[in-house]
PDB file of C-alpha atoms and ligand atoms in Angstrom:
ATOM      1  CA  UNK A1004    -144.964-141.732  14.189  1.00 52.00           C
ATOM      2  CA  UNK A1005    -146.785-142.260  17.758  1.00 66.00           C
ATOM      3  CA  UNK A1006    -150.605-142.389  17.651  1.00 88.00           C
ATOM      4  CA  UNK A1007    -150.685-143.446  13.772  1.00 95.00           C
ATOM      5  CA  UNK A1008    -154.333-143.813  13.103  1.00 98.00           C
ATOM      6  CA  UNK A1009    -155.248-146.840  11.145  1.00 98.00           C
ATOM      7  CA  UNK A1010    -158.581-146.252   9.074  1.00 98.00           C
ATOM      8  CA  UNK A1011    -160.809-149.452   8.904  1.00 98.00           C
ATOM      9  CA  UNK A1012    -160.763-149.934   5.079  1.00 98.00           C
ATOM     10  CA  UNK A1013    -164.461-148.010   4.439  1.00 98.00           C
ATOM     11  CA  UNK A1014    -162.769-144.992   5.299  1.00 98.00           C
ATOM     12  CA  UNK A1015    -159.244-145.724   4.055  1.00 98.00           C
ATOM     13  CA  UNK A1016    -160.874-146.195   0.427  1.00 98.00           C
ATOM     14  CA  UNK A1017    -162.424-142.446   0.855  1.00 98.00           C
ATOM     15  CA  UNK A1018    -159.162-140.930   2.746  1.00 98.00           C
ATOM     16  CA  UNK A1019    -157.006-142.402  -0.701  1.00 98.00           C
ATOM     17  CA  UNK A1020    -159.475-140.452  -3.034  1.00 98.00           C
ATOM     18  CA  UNK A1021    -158.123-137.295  -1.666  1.00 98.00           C
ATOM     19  CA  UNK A1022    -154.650-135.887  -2.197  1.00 95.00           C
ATOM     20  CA  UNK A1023    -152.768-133.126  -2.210  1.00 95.00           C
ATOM     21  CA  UNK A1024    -155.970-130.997  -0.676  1.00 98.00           C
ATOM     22  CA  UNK A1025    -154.469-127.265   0.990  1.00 98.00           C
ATOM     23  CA  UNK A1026    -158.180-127.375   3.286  1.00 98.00           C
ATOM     24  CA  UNK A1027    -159.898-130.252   3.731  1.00 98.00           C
ATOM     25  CA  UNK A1028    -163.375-130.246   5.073  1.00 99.00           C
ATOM     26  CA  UNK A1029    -164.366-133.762   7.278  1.00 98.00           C
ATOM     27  CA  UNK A1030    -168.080-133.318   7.306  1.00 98.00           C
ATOM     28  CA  UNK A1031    -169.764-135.135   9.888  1.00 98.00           C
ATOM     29  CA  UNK A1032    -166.381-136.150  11.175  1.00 98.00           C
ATOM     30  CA  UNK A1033    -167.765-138.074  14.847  1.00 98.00           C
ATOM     31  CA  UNK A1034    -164.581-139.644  16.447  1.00 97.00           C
ATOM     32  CA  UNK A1035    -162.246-137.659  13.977  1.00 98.00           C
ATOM     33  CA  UNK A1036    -160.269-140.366  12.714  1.00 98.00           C
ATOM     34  CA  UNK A1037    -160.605-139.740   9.086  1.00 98.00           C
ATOM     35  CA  UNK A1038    -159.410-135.626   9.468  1.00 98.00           C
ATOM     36  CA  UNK A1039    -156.146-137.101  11.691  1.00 98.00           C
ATOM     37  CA  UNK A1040    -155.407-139.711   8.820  1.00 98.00           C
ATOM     38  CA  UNK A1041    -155.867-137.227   5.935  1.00 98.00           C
ATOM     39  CA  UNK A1042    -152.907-135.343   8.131  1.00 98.00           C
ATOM     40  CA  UNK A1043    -150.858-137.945   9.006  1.00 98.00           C
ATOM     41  CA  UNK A1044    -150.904-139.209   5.293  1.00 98.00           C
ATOM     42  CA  UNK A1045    -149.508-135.996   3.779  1.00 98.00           C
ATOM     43  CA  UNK A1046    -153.402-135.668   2.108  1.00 98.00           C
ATOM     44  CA  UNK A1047    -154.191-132.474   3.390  1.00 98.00           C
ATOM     45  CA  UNK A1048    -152.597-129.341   5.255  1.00 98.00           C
ATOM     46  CA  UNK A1049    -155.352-128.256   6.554  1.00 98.00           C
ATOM     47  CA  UNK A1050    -158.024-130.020   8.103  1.00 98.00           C
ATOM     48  CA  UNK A1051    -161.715-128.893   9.361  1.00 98.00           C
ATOM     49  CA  UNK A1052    -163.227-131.324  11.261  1.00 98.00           C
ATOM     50  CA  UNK A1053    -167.392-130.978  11.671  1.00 98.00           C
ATOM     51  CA  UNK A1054    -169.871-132.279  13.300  1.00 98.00           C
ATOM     52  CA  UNK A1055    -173.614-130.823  14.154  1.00 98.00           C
ATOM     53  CA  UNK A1056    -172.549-133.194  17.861  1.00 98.00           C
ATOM     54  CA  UNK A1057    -170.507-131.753  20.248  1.00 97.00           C
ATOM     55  CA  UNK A1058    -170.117-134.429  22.095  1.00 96.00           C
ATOM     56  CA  UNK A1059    -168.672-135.704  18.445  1.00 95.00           C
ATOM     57  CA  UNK A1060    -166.326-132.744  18.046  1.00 96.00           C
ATOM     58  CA  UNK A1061    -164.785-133.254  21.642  1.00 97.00           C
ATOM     59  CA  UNK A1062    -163.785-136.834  20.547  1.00 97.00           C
ATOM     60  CA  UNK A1063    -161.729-135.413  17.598  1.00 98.00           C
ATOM     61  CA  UNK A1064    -160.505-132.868  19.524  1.00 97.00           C
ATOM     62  CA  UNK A1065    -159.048-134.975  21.784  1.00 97.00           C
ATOM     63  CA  UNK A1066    -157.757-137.270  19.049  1.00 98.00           C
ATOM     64  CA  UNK A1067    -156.062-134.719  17.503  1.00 98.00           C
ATOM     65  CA  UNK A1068    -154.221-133.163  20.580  1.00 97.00           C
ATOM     66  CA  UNK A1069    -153.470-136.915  21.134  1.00 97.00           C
ATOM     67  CA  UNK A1070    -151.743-136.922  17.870  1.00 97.00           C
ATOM     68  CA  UNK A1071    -149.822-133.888  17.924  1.00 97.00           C
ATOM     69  CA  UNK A1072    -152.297-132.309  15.290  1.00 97.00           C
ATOM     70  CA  UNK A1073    -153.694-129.594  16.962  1.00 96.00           C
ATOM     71  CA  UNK A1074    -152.336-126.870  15.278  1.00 97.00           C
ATOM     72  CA  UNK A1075    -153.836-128.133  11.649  1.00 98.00           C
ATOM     73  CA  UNK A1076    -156.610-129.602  12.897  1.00 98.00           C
ATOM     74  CA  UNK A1077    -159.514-127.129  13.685  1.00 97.00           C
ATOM     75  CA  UNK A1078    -162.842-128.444  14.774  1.00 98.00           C
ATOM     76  CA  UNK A1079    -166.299-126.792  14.783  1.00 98.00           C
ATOM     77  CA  UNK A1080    -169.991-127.676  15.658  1.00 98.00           C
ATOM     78  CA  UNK A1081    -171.730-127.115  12.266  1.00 98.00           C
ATOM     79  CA  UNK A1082    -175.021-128.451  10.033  1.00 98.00           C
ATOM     80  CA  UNK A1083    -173.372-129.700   7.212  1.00 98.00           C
ATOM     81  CA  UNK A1084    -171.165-127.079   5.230  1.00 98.00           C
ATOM     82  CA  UNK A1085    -173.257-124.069   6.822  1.00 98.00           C
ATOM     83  CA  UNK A1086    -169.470-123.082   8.138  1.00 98.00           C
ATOM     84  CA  UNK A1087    -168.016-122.619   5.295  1.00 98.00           C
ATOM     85  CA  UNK A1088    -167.633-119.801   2.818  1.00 98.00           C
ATOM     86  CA  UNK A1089    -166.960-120.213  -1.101  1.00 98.00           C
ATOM     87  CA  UNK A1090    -163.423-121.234  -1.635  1.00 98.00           C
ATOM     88  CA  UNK A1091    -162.731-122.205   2.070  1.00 98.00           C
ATOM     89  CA  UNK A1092    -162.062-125.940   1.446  1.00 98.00           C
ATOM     90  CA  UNK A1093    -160.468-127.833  -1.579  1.00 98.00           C
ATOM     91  CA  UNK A1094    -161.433-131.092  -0.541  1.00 98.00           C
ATOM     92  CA  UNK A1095    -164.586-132.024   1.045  1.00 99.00           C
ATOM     93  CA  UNK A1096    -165.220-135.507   2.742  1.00 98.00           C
ATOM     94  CA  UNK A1097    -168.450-136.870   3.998  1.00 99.00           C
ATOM     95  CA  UNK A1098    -168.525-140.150   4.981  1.00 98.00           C
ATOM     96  CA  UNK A1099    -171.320-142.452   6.753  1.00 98.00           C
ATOM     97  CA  UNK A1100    -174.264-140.628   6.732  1.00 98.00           C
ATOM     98  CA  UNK A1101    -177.282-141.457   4.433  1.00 98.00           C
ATOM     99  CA  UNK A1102    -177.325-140.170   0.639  1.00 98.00           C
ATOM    100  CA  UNK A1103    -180.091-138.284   1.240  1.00 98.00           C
ATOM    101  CA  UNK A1104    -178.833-136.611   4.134  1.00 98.00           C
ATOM    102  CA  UNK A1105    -175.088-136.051   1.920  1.00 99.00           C
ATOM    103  CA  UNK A1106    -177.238-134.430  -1.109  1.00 98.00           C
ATOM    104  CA  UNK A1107    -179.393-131.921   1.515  1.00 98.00           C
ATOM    105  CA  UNK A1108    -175.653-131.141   2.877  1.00 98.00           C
ATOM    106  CA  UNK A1109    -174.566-130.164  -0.526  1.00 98.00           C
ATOM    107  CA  UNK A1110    -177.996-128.576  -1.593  1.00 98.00           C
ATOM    108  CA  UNK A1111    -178.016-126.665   1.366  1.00 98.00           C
ATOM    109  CA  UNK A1112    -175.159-124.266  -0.043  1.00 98.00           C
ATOM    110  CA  UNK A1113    -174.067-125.109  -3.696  1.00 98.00           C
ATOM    111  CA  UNK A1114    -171.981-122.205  -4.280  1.00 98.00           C
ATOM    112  CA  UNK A1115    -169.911-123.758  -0.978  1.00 98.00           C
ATOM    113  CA  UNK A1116    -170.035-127.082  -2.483  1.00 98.00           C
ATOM    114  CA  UNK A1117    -168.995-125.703  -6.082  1.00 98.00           C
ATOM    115  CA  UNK A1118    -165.823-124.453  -5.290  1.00 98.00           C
ATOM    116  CA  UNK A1119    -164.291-127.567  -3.684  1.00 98.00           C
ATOM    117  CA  UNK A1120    -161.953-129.407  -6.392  1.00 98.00           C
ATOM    118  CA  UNK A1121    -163.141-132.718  -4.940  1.00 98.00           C
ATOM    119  CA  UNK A1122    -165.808-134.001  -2.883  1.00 98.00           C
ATOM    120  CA  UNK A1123    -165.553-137.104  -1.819  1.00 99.00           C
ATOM    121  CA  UNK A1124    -168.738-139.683  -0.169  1.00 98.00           C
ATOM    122  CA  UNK A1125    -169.081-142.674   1.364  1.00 98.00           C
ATOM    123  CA  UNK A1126    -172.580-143.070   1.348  1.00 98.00           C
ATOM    124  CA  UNK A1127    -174.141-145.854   4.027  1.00 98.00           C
ATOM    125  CA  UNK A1128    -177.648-145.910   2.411  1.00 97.00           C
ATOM    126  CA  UNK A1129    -179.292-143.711  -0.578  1.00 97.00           C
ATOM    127  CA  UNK A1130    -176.480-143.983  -3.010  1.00 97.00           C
ATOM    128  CA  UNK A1131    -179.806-143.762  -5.769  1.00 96.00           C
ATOM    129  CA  UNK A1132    -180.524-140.242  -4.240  1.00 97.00           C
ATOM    130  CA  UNK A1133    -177.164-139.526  -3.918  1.00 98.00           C
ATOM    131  CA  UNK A1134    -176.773-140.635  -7.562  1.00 98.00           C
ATOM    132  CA  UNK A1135    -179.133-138.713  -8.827  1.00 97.00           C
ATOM    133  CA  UNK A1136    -178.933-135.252  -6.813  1.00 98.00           C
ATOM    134  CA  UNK A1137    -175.101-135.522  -8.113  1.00 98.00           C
ATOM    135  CA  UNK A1138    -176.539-135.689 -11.668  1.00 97.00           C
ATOM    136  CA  UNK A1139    -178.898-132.990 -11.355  1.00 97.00           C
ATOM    137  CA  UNK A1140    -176.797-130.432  -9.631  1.00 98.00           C
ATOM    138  CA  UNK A1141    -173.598-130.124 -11.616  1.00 98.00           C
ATOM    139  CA  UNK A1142    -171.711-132.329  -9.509  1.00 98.00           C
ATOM    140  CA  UNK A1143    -169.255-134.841 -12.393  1.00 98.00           C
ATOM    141  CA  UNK A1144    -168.339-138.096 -10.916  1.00 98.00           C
ATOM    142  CA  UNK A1145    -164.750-138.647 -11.233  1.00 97.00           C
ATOM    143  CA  UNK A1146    -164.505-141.962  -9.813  1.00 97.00           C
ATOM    144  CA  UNK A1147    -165.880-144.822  -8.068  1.00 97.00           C
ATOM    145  CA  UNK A1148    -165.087-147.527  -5.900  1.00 97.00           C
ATOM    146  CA  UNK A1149    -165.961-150.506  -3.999  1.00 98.00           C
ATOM    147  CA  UNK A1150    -164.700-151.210  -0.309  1.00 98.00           C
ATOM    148  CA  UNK A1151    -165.248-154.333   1.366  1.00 98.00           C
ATOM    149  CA  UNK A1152    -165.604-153.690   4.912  1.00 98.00           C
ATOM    150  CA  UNK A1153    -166.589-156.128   7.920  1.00 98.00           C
ATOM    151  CA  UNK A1154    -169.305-158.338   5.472  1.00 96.00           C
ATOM    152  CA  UNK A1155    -170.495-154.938   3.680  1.00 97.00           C
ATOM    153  CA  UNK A1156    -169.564-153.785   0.340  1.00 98.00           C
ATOM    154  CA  UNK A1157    -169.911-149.934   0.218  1.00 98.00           C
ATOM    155  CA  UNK A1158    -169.947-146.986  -2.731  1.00 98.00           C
ATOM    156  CA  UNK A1159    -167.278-144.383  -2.756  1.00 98.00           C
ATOM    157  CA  UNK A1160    -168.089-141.561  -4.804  1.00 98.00           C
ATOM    158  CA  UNK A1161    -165.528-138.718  -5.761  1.00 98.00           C
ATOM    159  CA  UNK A1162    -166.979-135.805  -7.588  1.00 98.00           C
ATOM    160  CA  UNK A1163    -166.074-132.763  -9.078  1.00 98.00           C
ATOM    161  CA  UNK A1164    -167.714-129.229  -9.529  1.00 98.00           C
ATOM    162  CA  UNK A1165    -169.412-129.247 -12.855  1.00 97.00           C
ATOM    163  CA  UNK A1166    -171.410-130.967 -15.948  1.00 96.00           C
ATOM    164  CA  UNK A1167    -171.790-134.983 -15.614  1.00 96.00           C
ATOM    165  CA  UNK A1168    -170.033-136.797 -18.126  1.00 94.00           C
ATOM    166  CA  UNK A1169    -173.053-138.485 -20.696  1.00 94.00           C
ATOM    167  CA  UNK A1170    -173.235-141.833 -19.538  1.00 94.00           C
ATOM    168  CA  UNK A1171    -171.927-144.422 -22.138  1.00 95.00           C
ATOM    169  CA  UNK A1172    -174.384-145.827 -24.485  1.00 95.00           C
ATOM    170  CA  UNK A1173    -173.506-149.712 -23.151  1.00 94.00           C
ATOM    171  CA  UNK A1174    -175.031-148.752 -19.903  1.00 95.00           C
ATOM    172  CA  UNK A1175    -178.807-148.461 -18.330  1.00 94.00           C
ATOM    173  CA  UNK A1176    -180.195-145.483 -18.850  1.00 88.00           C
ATOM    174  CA  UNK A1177    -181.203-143.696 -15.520  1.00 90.00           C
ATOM    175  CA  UNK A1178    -179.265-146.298 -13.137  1.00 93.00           C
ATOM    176  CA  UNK A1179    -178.698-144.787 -10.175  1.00 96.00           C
ATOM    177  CA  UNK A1180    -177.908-147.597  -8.038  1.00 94.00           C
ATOM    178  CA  UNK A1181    -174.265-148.390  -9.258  1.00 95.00           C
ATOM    179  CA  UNK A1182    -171.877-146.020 -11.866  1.00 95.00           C
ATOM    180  CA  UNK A1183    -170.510-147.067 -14.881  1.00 96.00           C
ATOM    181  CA  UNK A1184    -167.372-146.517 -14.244  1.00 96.00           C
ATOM    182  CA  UNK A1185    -167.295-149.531 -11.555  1.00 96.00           C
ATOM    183  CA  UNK A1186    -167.878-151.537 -15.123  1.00 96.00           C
ATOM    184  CA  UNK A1187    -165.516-149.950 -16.671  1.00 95.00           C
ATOM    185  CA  UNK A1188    -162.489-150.844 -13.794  1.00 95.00           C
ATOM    186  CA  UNK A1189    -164.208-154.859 -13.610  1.00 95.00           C
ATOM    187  CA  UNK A1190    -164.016-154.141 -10.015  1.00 96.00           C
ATOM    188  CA  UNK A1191    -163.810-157.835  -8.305  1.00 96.00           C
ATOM    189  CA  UNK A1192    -166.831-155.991  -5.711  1.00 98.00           C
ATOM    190  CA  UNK A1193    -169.137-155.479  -8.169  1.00 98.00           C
ATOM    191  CA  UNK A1194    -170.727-158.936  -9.212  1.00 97.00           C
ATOM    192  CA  UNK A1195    -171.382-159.669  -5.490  1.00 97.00           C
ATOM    193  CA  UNK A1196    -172.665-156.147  -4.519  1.00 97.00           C
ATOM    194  CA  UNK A1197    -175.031-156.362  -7.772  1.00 97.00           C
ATOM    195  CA  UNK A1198    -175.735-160.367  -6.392  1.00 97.00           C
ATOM    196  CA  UNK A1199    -176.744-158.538  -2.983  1.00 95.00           C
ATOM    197  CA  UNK A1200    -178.729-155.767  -4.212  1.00 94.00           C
ATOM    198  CA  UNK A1201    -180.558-158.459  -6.420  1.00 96.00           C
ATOM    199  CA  UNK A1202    -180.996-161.122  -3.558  1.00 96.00           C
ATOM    200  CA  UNK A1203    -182.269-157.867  -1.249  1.00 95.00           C
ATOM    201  CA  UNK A1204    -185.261-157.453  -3.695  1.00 94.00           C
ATOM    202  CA  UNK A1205    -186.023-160.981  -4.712  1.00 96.00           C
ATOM    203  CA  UNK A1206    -186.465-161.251  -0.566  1.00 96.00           C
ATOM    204  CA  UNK A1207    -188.882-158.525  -0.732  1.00 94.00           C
ATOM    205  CA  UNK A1208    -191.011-159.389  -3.614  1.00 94.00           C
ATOM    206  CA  UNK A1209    -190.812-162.515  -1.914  1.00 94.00           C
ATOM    207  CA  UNK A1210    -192.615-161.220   1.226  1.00 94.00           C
ATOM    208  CA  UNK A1211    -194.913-159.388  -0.890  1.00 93.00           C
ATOM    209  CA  UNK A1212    -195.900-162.394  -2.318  1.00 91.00           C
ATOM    210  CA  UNK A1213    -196.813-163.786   1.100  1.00 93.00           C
ATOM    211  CA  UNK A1214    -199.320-161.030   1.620  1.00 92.00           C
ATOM    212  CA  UNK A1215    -200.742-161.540  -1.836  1.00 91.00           C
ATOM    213  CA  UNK A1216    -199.200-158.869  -3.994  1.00 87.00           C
ATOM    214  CA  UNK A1217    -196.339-158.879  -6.685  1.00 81.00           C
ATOM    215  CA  UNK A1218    -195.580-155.222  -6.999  1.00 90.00           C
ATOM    216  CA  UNK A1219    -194.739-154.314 -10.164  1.00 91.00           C
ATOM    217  CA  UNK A1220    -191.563-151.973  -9.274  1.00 91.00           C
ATOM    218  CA  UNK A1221    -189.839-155.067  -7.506  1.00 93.00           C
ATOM    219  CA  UNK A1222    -190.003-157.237 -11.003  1.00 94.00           C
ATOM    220  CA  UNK A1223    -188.275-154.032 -12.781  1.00 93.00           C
ATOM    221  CA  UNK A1224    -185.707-153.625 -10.458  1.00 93.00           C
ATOM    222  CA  UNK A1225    -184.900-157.730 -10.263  1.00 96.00           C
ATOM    223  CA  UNK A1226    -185.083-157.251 -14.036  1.00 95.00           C
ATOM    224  CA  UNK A1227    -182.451-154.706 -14.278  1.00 95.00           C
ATOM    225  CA  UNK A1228    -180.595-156.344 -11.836  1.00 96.00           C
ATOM    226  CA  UNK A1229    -179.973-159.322 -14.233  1.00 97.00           C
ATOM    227  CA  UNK A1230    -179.291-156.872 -17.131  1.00 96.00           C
ATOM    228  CA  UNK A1231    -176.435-155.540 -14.892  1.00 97.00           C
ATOM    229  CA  UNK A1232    -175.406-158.855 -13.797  1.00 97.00           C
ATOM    230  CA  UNK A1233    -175.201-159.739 -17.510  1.00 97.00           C
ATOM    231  CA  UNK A1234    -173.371-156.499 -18.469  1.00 96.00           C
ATOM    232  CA  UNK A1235    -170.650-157.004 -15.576  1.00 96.00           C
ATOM    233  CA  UNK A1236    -170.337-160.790 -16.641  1.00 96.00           C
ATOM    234  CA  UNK A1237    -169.360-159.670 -20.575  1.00 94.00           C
ATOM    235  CA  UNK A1238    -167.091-156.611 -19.085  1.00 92.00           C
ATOM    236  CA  UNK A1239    -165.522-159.571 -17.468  1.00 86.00           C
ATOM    237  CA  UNK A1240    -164.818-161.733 -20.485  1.00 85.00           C
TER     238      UNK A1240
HETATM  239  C1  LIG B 128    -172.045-142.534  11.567  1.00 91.98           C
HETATM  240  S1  LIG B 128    -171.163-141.080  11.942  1.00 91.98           S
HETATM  241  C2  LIG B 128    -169.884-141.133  10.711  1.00 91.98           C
HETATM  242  C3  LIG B 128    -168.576-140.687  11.285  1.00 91.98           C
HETATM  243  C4  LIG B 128    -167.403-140.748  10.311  1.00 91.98           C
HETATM  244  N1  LIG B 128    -167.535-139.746   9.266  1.00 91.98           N
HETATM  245  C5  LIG B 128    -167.305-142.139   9.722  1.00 91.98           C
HETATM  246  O1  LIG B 128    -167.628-142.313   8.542  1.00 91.98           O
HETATM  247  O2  LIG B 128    -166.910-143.060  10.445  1.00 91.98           O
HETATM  248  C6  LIG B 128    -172.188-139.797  11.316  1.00 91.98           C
HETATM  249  C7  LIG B 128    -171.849-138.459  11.936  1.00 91.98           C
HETATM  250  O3  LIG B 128    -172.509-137.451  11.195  1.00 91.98           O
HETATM  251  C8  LIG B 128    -172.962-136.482  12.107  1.00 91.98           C
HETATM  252  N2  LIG B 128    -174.040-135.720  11.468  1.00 91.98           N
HETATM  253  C9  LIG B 128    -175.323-136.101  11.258  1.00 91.98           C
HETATM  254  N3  LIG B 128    -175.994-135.134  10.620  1.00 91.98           N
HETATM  255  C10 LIG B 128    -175.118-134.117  10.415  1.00 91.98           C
HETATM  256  C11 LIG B 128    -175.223-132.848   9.811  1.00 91.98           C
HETATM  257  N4  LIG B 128    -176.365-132.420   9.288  1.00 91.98           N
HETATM  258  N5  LIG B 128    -174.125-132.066   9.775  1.00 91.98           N
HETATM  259  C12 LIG B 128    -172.967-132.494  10.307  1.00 91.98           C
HETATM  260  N6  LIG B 128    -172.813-133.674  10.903  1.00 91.98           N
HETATM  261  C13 LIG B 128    -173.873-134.491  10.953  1.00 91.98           C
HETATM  262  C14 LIG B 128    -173.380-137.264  13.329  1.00 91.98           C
HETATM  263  O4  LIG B 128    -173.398-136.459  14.493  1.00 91.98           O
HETATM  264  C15 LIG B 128    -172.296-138.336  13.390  1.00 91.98           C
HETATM  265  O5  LIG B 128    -171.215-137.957  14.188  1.00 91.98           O
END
């Protein structure tokens, strides 16, 4: 096919969690190359592609008459999801954007977010927030993955409408940072992302040592860093 759009793997990891969708929703879509791959990969129908930037939008507009996709491709300037209407989309997609911005999206208009079958994120920051809103609001995580992508290991999340499975008794109680399921899979990504996220606080508690303080909250999270370290280590064996 001319014009194939090749996702850089971060967004080919969240494009694969979707399939079959009728209407998929790209939230925050930018350049548009995520809605054009869902299409060209026989993923969705139907795409919407968002974006609260025009100057965004007109990028994947153009991108999509350049493909030939025009005609299942429709784009719209919107805040989040505030253009849709219950049962409009299937499949929702929201990829790089902060966790906390991704769970004030979906707060914004639960009953929108509700009746999508799937909603996949690819959080770049806040996956704790993002964790936890999920948890809170009826959203079940379905599956997780890791994505190795120029240096930076990122979180995929894929959720569906309803209860949260209970967590399994093996795992941390109220750890928000990482899903079990990642444990589960002994995905090769997840002893250096939990080696990162450790290293990341051992640097700060190290610089609040330099101004005289060792705060408390640092130690626990270093703490349960090993525990999960540990934990991934045995899953291993
Ligand atoms: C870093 S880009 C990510 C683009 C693409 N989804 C990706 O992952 O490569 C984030 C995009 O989200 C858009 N955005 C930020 N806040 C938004 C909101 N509240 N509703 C819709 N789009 C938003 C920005 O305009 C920007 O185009």
């Amino acid at each position: 096919m001319r014009n194939f759009v090749q996702l850089r793997p971060r967004l080919q990891a969240a494009a694969d969690m979707i399939q079959a969708a009728n209407h998929a929703a790209d939230i925050g879509c930018d350049h548009g190359r995520l809605s054009v791959a869902l299409l060209q990969q026989g993923r969705a129908q139907h795409v919407t592609a968002s974006d609260i930037s025009e100057p965004s939008l007109e990028k994947a507009r153009l991108l999509a008459h350049k493909c030939g996709l025009q005609e299942r491709m429709s784009t719209v300037v919107s805040d989040g999801i505030s253009h849709l209407s219950i049962g409009d989309a299937d499949a929702m997609i929201i990829a790089g954007m902060g966790g906390e911005l991704i769970a004030r999206i979906l707060g914004a208009a639960p009953d929108v977010a509700h009746s999508a079958n799937t909603i996949v994120m690819q959080p770049m920051r806040g996956v704790e927030e993002l964790r936890r809103f999920l948890r809170e609001n009826r959203f079940c995580i379905t599956d997780e993955r890791l994505v190795l992508d120029a240096g930076r290991i990122y979180q995929i999340i894929a959720v569906t409408p309803g209860e949260p499975a209970a967590v399994p008794a093996w795992f941390l109680r109220d750890e928000y940072s990482l899903g079990y399921m990642m444990f589960e899979k002994n995905d090769p990504l997840l002893l250096p992302l939990l080696e990162q996220y450790k290293q990341g606080h051992v640097k700060r508690l190290q610089q609040a040592k330099n101004k005289g303080v060792s705060p408390d909250a640092l130690l626990d999270i270093i703490k349960r860093a090993d525990t999960l370290i540990n934990l991934a280590t045995e899953m291993k064996k």
